[in-house]
Short mmCIF file of C-alpha atoms in Angstrom, two decimals:
data_model
loop_
_atom_site.label_atom_id
_atom_site.label_comp_id
_atom_site.label_asym_id
_atom_site.label_seq_id
_atom_site.Cartn_x
_atom_site.Cartn_y
_atom_site.Cartn_z
CA UNK A 1 -27.89 125.29 -58.09
CA UNK A 2 -28.44 127.81 -55.33
CA UNK A 3 -31.81 128.62 -53.83
CA UNK A 4 -31.70 132.14 -55.35
CA UNK A 5 -31.29 130.71 -58.86
CA UNK A 6 -34.22 128.37 -58.29
CA UNK A 7 -36.25 131.28 -56.88
CA UNK A 8 -35.53 133.33 -60.00
CA UNK A 9 -36.62 130.41 -62.19
CA UNK A 10 -39.82 129.95 -60.19
CA UNK A 11 -40.71 133.66 -60.34
CA UNK A 12 -39.95 133.72 -64.08
CA UNK A 13 -42.26 130.77 -64.64
CA UNK A 14 -45.03 132.42 -62.61
CA UNK A 15 -44.60 135.66 -64.57
CA UNK A 16 -44.91 133.86 -67.92
CA UNK A 17 -47.94 131.92 -66.67
CA UNK A 18 -49.70 135.12 -65.52
CA UNK A 19 -48.99 136.89 -68.82
CA UNK A 20 -50.21 133.96 -70.95
CA UNK A 21 -53.32 133.46 -68.83
CA UNK A 22 -54.09 137.21 -69.04
CA UNK A 23 -53.88 137.08 -72.84
CA UNK A 24 -56.10 133.98 -72.84
CA UNK A 25 -58.77 135.67 -70.71
CA UNK A 26 -58.65 138.92 -72.70
CA UNK A 27 -59.11 136.92 -75.91
CA UNK A 28 -62.19 135.29 -74.36
CA UNK A 29 -63.46 138.76 -73.42
CA UNK A 30 -62.89 139.99 -76.99
CA UNK A 31 -64.76 137.03 -78.52
CA UNK A 32 -67.61 136.46 -76.03
CA UNK A 33 -67.74 139.61 -73.94
CA UNK A 34 -68.60 139.60 -70.26
CA UNK A 35 -67.15 141.25 -67.21
CA UNK A 36 -65.52 138.19 -65.60
CA UNK A 37 -62.91 137.49 -68.33
CA UNK A 38 -62.02 141.19 -68.45
CA UNK A 39 -61.58 141.39 -64.67
CA UNK A 40 -59.54 138.18 -64.55
CA UNK A 41 -57.40 139.33 -67.48
CA UNK A 42 -56.65 142.69 -65.85
CA UNK A 43 -55.84 141.04 -62.50
CA UNK A 44 -53.40 138.65 -64.15
CA UNK A 45 -51.76 141.50 -66.07
CA UNK A 46 -51.24 143.25 -62.74
CA UNK A 47 -49.87 140.04 -61.20
CA UNK A 48 -47.45 139.53 -64.12
CA UNK A 49 -46.29 143.15 -63.81
CA UNK A 50 -45.75 142.84 -60.05
CA UNK A 51 -43.82 139.58 -60.45
CA UNK A 52 -41.68 141.06 -63.23
CA UNK A 53 -40.89 144.08 -61.05
CA UNK A 54 -39.95 141.77 -58.18
CA UNK A 55 -37.75 139.64 -60.43
CA UNK A 56 -35.94 142.66 -61.86
CA UNK A 57 -35.32 144.13 -58.39
CA UNK A 58 -34.71 140.84 -56.53
CA UNK A 59 -31.06 141.59 -55.79
CA UNK A 60 -31.99 144.93 -54.26
CA UNK A 61 -34.67 143.25 -52.12
CA UNK A 62 -32.17 140.65 -50.91
CA UNK A 63 -29.55 143.23 -49.97
CA UNK A 64 -31.98 145.38 -47.98
CA UNK A 65 -32.98 142.66 -45.51
CA UNK A 66 -31.11 142.65 -42.17
CA UNK A 67 -29.55 139.30 -41.44
CA UNK A 68 -29.89 137.56 -38.08
CA UNK A 69 -26.98 135.52 -36.70
CA UNK A 70 -27.46 131.81 -37.30
CA UNK A 71 -28.61 129.69 -34.38
CA UNK A 72 -30.01 132.58 -32.39
CA UNK A 73 -33.69 133.18 -31.86
CA UNK A 74 -34.55 136.90 -31.59
CA UNK A 75 -36.75 136.41 -28.50
CA UNK A 76 -34.10 134.65 -26.38
CA UNK A 77 -32.18 136.48 -23.68
CA UNK A 78 -28.43 136.60 -23.72
CA UNK A 79 -26.66 135.16 -20.72
CA UNK A 80 -26.95 132.11 -18.48
CA UNK A 81 -30.50 132.76 -17.24
CA UNK A 82 -33.15 131.70 -19.74
CA UNK A 83 -36.81 132.21 -18.89
CA UNK A 84 -36.43 132.02 -15.12
CA UNK A 85 -34.13 128.96 -14.88
CA UNK A 86 -30.42 128.89 -14.35
CA UNK A 87 -28.24 127.30 -16.99
CA UNK A 88 -28.12 123.52 -16.49
CA UNK A 89 -31.25 123.41 -14.31
CA UNK A 90 -33.80 120.84 -15.48
CA UNK A 91 -37.42 121.62 -16.23
CA UNK A 92 -39.96 119.70 -14.16
CA UNK A 93 -43.15 120.98 -15.80
CA UNK A 94 -45.52 123.78 -14.86
CA UNK A 95 -45.50 124.90 -11.23
CA UNK A 96 -49.21 124.16 -10.70
CA UNK A 97 -48.50 120.47 -11.32
CA UNK A 98 -45.87 120.44 -8.58
CA UNK A 99 -47.98 122.26 -5.95
CA UNK A 100 -50.02 119.20 -4.86
CA UNK A 101 -49.79 118.04 -1.24
CA UNK A 102 -47.48 115.10 -0.63
CA UNK A 103 -49.26 111.77 -0.47
CA UNK A 104 -49.04 109.90 2.86
#
């Protein structure tokens, strides 16, 4: 099972949960009244709609993302010099630690 298939399953489950919970809250609003169940019901209807839209258009969302080459951080420089050191040079800590006078 690929990660995309699992993602689709997870989003489907969340969509069903939001829809069922919205119906539950709206039923409570219909029976007892009150602003809180109505607000929660409307918010969960909106969440279910947004998740359904995302699930339907997931392939389009995946295709529109630019892909970065594997193993390469976007903030690293290309070439042998990396952040002020030459390739192969060891790191001895911050400069202020190495600036102490030699002990006699």
